[in-house]
Coordinates of C-alpha atoms (C1' of nucleotides) in Angstrom, one line a residue:
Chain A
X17 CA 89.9 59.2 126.5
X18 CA 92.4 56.4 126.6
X19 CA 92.0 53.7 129.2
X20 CA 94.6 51.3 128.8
X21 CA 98.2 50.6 129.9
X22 CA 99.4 53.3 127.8
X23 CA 101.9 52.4 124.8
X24 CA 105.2 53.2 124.6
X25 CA 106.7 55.5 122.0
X26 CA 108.3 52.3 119.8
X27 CA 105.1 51.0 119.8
X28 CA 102.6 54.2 119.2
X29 CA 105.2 54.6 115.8
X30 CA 104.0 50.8 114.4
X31 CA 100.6 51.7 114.6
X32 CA 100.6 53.4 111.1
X33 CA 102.4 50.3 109.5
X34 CA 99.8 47.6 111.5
X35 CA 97.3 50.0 110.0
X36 CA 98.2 49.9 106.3
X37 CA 99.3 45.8 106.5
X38 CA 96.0 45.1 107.9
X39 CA 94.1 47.5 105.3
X40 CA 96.2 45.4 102.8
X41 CA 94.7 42.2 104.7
X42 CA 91.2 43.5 104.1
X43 CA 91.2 44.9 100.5
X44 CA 92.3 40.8 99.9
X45 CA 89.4 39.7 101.9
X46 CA 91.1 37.9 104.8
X47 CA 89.3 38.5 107.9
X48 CA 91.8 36.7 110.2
X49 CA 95.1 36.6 110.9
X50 CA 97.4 35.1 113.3
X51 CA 100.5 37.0 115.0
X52 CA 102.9 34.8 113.4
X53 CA 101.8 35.3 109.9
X54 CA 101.6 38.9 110.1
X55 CA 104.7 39.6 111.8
X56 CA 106.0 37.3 109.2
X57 CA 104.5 39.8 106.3
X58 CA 106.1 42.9 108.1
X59 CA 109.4 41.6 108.3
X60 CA 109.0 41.4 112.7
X61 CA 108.5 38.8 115.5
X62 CA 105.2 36.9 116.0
X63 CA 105.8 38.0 120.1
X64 CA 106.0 41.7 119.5
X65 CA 102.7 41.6 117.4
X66 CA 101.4 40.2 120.7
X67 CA 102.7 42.7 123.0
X68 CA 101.5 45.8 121.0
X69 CA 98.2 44.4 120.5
X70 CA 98.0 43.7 124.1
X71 CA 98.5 47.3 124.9
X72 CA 96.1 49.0 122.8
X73 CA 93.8 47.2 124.7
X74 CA 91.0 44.1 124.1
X75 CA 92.1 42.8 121.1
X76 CA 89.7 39.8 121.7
X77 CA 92.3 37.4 120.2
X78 CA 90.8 33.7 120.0
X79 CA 93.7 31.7 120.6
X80 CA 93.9 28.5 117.9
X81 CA 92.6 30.9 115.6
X82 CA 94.4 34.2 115.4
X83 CA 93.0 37.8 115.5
X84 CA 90.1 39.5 113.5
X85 CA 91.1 41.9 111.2
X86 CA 88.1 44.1 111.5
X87 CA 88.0 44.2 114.8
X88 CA 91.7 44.9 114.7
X89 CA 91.2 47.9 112.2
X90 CA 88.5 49.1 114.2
X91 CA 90.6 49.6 117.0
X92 CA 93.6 51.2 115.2
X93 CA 90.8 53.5 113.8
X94 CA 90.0 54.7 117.4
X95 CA 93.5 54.9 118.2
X96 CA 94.6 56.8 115.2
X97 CA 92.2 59.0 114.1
X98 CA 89.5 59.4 117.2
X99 CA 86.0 58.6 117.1
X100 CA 84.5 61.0 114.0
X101 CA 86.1 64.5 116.2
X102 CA 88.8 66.1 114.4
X103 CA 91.6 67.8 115.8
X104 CA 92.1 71.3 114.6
X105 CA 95.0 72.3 112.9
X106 CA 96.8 75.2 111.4
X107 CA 99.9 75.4 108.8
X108 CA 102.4 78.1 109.3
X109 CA 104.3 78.6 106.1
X110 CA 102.7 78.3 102.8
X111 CA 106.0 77.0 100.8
X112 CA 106.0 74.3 98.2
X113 CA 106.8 71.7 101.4
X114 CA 103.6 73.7 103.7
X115 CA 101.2 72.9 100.4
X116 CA 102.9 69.2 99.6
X117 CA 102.2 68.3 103.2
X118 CA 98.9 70.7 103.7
X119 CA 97.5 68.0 101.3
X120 CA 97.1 65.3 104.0
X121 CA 95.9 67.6 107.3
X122 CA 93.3 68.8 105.0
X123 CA 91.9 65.3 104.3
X124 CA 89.4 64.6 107.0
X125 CA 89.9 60.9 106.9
X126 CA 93.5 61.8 108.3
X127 CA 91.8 62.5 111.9
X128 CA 92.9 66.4 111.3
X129 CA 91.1 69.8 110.0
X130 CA 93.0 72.1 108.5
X131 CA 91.1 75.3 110.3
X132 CA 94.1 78.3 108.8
X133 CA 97.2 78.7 107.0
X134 CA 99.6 81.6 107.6
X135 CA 102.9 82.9 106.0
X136 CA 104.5 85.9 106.0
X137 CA 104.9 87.2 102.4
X138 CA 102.7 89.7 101.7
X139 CA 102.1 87.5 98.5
X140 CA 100.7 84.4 99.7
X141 CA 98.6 86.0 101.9
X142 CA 94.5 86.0 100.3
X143 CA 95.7 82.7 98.0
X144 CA 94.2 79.6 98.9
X145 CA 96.0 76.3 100.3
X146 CA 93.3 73.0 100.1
X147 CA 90.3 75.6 100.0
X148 CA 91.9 77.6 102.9
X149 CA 92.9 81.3 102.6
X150 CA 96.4 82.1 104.1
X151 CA 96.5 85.1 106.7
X152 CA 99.1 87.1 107.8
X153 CA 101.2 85.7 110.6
X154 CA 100.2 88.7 112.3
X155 CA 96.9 87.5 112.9
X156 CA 98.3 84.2 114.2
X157 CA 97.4 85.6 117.9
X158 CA 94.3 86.7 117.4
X159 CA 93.1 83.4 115.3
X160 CA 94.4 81.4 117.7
X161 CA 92.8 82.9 120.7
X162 CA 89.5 82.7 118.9
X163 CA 89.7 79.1 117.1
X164 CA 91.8 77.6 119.4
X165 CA 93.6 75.2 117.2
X166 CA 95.2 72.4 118.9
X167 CA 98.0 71.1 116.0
X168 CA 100.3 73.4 114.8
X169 CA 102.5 72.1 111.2
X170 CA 104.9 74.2 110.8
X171 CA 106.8 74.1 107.3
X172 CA 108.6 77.8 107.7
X173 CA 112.1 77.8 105.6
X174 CA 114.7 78.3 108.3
X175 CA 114.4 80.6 111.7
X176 CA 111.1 81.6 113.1
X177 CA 110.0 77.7 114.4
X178 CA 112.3 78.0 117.4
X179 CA 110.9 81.2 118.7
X180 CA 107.5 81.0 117.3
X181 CA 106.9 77.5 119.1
X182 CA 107.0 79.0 122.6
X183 CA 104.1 81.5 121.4
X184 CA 102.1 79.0 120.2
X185 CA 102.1 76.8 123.3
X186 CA 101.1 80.0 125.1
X187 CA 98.3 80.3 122.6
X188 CA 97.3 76.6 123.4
X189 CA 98.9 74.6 121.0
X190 CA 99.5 71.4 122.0
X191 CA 101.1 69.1 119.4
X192 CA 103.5 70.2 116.3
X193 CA 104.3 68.5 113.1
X194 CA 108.0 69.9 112.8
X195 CA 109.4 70.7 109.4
X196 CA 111.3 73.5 110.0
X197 CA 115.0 72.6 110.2
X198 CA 115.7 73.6 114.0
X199 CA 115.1 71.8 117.0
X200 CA 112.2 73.7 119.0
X201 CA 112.1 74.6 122.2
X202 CA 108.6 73.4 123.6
X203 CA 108.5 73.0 127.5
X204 CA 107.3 69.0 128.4
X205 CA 103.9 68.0 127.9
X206 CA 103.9 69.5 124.4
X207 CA 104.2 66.8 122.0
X208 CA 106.1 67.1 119.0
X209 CA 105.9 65.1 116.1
X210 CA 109.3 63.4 115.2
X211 CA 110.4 62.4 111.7
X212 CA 110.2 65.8 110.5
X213 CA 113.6 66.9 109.4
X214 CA 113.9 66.3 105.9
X215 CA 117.8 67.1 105.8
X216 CA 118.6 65.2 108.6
X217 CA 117.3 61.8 107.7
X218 CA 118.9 62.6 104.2
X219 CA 122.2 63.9 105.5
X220 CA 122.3 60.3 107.9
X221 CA 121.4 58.4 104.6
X222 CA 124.6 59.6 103.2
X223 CA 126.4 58.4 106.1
X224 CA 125.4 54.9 106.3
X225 CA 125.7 54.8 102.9
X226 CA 129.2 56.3 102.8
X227 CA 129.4 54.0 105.8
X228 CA 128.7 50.5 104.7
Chain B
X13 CA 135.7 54.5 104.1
X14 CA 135.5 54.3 107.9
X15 CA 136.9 52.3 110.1
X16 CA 135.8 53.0 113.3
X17 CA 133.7 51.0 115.4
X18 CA 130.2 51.7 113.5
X19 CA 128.3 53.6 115.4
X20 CA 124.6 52.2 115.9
X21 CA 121.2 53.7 114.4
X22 CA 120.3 56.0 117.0
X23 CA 123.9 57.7 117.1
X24 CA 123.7 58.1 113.4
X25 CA 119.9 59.9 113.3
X26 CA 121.5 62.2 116.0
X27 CA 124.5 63.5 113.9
X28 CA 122.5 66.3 112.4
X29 CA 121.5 67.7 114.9
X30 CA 125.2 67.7 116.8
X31 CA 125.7 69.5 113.7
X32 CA 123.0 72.0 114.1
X33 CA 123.9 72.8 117.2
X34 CA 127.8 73.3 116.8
X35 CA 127.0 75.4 113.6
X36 CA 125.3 78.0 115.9
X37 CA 127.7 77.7 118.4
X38 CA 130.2 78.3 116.1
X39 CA 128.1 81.2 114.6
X40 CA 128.1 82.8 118.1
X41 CA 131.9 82.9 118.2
X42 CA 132.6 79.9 120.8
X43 CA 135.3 77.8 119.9
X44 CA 135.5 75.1 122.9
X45 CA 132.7 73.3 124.4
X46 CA 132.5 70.9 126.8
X47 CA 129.9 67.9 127.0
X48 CA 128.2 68.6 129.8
X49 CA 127.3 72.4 128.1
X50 CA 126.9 70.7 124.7
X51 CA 124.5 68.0 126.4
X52 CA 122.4 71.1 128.6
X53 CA 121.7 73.1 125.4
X54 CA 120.7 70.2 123.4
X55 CA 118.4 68.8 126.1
X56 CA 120.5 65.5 126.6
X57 CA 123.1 64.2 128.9
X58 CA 126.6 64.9 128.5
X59 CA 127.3 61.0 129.2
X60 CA 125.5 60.5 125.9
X61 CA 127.6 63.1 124.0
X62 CA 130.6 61.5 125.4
X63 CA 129.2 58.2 124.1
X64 CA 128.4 59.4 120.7
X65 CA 131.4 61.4 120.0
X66 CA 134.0 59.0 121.2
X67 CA 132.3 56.5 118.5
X68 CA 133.0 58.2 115.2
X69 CA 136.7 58.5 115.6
X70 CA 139.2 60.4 117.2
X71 CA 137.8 63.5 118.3
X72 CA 140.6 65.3 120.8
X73 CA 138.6 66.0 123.7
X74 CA 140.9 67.5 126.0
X75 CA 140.5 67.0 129.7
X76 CA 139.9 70.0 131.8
X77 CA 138.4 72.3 128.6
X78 CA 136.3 70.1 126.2
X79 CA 135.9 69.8 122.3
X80 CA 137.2 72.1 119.6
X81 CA 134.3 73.6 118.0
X82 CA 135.7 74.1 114.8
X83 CA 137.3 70.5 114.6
X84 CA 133.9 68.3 115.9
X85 CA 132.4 70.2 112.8
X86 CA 135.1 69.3 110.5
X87 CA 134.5 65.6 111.5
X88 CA 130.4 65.6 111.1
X89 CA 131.4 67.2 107.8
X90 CA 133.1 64.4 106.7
X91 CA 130.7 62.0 108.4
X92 CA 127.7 63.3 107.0
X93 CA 128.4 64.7 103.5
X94 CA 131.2 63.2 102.7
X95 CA 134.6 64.6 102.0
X96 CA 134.1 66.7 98.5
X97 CA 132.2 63.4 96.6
X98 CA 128.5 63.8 95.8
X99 CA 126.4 61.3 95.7
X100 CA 124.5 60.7 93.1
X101 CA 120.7 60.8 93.4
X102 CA 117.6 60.3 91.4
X103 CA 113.9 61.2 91.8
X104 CA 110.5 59.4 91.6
X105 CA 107.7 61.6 91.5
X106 CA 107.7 65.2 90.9
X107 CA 104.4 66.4 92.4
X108 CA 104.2 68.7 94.8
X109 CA 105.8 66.7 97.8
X110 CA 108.5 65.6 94.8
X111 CA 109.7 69.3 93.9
X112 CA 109.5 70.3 97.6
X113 CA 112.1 67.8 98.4
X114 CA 114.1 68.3 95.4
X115 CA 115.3 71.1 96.5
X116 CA 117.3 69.5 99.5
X117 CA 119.0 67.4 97.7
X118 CA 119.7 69.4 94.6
X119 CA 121.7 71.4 96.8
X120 CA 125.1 70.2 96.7
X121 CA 125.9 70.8 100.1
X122 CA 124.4 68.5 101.6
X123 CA 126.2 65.9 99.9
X124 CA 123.8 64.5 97.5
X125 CA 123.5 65.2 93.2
X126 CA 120.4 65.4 92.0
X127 CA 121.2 63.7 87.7
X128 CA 117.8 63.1 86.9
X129 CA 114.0 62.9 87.6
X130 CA 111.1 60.4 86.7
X131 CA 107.6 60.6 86.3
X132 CA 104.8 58.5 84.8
X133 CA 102.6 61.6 83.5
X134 CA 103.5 62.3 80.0
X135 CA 102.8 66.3 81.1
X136 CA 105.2 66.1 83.3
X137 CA 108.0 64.9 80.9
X138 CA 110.2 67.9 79.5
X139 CA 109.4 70.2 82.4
X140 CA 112.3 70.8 84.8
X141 CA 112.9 70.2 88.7
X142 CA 115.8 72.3 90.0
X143 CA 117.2 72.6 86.9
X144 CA 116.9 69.0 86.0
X145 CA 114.7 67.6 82.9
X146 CA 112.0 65.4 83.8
X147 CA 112.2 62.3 82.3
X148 CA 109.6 59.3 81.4
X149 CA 109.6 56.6 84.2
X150 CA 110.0 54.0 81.0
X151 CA 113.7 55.5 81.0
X152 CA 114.7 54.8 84.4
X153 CA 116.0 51.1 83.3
X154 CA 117.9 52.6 80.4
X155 CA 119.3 55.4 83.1
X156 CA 120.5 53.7 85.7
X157 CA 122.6 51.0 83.4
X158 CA 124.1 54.3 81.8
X159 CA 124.9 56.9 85.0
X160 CA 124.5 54.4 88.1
X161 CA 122.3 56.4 90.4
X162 CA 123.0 55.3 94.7
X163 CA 119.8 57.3 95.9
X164 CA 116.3 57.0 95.2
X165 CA 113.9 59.3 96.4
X166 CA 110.7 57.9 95.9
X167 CA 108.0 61.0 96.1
X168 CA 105.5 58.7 94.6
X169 CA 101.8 59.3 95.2
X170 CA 100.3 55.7 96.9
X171 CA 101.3 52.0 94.8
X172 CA 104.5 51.7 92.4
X173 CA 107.3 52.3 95.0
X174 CA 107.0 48.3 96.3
X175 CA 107.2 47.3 93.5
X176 CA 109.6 49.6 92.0
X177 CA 112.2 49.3 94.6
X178 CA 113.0 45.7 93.9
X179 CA 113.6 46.5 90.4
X180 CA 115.7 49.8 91.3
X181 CA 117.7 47.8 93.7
X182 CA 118.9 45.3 90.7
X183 CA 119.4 48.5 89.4
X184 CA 122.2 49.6 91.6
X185 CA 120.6 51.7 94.0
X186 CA 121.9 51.2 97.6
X187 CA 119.5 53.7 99.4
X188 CA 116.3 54.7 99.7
X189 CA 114.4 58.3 100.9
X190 CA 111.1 56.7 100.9
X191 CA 107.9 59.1 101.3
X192 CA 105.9 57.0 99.4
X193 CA 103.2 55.7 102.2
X194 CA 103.9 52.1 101.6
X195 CA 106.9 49.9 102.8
X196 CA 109.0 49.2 100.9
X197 CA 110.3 45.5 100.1
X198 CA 113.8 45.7 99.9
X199 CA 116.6 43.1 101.2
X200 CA 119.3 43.7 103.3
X201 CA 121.7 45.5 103.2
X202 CA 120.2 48.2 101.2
X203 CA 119.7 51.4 103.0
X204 CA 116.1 52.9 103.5
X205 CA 116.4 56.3 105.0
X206 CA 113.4 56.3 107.8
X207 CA 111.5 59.1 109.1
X208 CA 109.8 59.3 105.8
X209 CA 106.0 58.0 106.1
X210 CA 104.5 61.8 106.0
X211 CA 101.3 60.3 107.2
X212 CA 102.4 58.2 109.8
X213 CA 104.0 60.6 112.1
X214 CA 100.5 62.5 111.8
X215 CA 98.7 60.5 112.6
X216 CA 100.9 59.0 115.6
X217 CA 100.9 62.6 116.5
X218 CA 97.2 62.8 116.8
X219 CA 97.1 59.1 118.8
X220 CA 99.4 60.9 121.4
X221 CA 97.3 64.0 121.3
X222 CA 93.8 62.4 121.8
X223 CA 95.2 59.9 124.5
X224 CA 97.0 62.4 126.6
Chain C
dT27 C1' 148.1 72.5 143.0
dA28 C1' 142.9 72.6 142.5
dG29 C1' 139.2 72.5 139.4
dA30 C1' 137.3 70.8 135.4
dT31 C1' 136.5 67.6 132.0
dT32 C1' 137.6 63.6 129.2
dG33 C1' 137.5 58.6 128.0
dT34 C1' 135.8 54.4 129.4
dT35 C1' 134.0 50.9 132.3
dA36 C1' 130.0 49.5 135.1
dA37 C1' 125.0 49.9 136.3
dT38 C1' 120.5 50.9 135.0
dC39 C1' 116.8 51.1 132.2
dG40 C1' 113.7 49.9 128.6
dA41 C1' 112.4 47.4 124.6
dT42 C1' 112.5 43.1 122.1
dT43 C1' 112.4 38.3 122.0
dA44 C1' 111.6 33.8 123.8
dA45 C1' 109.1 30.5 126.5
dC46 C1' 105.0 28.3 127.9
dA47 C1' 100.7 27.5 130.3
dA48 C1' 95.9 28.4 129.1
dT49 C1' 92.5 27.5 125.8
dC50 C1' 90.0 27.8 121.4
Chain D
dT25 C1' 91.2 15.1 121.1
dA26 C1' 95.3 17.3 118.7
dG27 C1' 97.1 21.3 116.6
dA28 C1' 97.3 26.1 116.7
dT29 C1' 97.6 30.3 118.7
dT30 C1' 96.9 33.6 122.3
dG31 C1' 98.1 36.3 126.6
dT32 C1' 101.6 37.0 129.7
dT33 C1' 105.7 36.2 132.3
dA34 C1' 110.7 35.6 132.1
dA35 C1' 115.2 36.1 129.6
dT36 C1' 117.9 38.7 126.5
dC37 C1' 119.6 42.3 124.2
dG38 C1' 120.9 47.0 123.5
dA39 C1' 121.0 51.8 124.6
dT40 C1' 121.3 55.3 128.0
dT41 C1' 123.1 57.0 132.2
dA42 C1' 126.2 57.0 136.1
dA43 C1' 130.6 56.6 138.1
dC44 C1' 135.4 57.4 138.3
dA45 C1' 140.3 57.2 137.4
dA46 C1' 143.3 59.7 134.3
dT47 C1' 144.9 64.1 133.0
dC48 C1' 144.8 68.7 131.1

DNA sequence: TAGATTGTTAATCGATTAACAATC
DNA sequence: TAGATTGTTAATCGATTAACAATC
């Protein structure tokens, strides 16, 4: 799919924020915008604009003039949410955090389709999350073996994410969204969405802040 | 409060999960560990653990046999909930994402006191969040004067937390757990607890994916 | 003592920032 | 043309990793 010098971790994690600045930059009805002045808006430098755009690939910059907006948006597009394909994606755990966050994978604009939701309790299962029934995690294996889902967002209250996440690589999974509060233990070329454990960044707020 | 050399960004995000990871081993029975065992389980190198640990203080590594369990977990305690003092925390929003979160923070183990809740929908007023009364955002001003809040965490839906923050920071607050899907404009040296753009990492997750 | 492991300094690696020629 | 801004290379900065003397 991708073509270019491929991005760096740091970089691929400002693609959300150049995304909702230049949205911003739209909706106002600016249609171009130099490095300088938008790195000036989000609070970085006018070079590191350049080198991230310069990565994602031709940005068609006009130099004396600054970049296009649209065509910049465009591009992010692409990057972020593919061209119209979704990727399909299943929620394990159907807690008040799984339906909070369920909210977003099951808004197609978000590049994601929310294809199954799971949880163990006998009582969730046959309700609805976003227009989806939950199943039984016992059926996880035979639902993923026929569907094939490709993201897996798991939002299960303690235990379970470490041991399930081997299983689901085995049944193809090949990215996670990672609420659960454990570290899991997915074998490299899994990817594994960071930012995901709500206590942590909470507990490290207290420290700086205890800290400062 | 401290007065060690302060350890940088990255050493602070990985404090939690030191901790996770000495709670289990400390579950299991093992009192001693040494960085090189520490660094295997937790999929990094023991120079690094070295590194991190001999930043927040005076840990007693002792050569030959490693780190007392029980004693490195006494000293993220302290680091990361403080010793005994909560503190005190408000929050903005109480949809679903809002309640979901409440509930970390509410607990008062982790360091943090949940004294009150704000929302802007007049059906919301009255109900109760983990035991706390929901309160009209047009009382947040008259609040914070009265009970000086430290932490807001901003569960609100889209706009409002930009400009709120400005106005909660003249307010006292000196940190931020932002899931609000906008940046927020706050100065230096207030705190904004990262990791919190729901949407961001997702879609970050589903660049990687598609562009593997 | 011999083996293991720390604490710390030095080397490496990677990301950010600065500089500047090319050019609109 | 003159001013502005890109694309890209070089310099700087910071974090991670390696090395090793000290010592339990």
């Amino acid at each position: 799919m991708a073509n270019y010098a491929k991005a760096s971790l740091p970089v691929i994690k400002r693609l959300p924020k150049y995304y909702r600045y230049l949205k911003a930059l739209q909706a106002s009805g600016i249609t171009s915008i130099s490095s300088r002045e938008l790195a000036s808006q989000m609070g970085t430098t006018a070079s590191q604009v350049r080198q991230d755009f310069n990565c994602f690939g031709d940005v068609n910059g006009r130099q004396g003039i600054g970049y296009s907006v649209e065509s910049l948006l465009h591009m992010l597009e692409g990057l972020l949410f593919g061209n119209g394909e979704l990727l399909p994606a299943i929620l394990i755990g159907t807690g008040r955090l799984g339906k909070a966050v369920s909210r977003f994978i099951a808004t197609s604009t978000n590049g994601f389709r929310l294809i199954a939701a799971f949880d163990v309790s006998e009582d969730e299962v046959g309700k609805t999350v976003n227009g989806i029934q939950i199943r039984h995690i016992n059926e996880l294996d035979t639902f993923c073996r026929q569907y094939h889902p490709q993201v897996a967002v798991l939002c299960l209250p303690r235990e379970g994410a470490m041991q399930l996440s081997g299983t689901l690589v085995e049944l193809g999974i090949r990215g996670f969204w990672n609420f659960s509060h454990y570290d899991l233990s997915v074998p490299y070329p899994q990817v594994i969405c960071e930012n995901v454990h709500l206590g942590d960044s909470l507990m490290s707020l207290g420290y700086r802040l205890r800290n400062e």
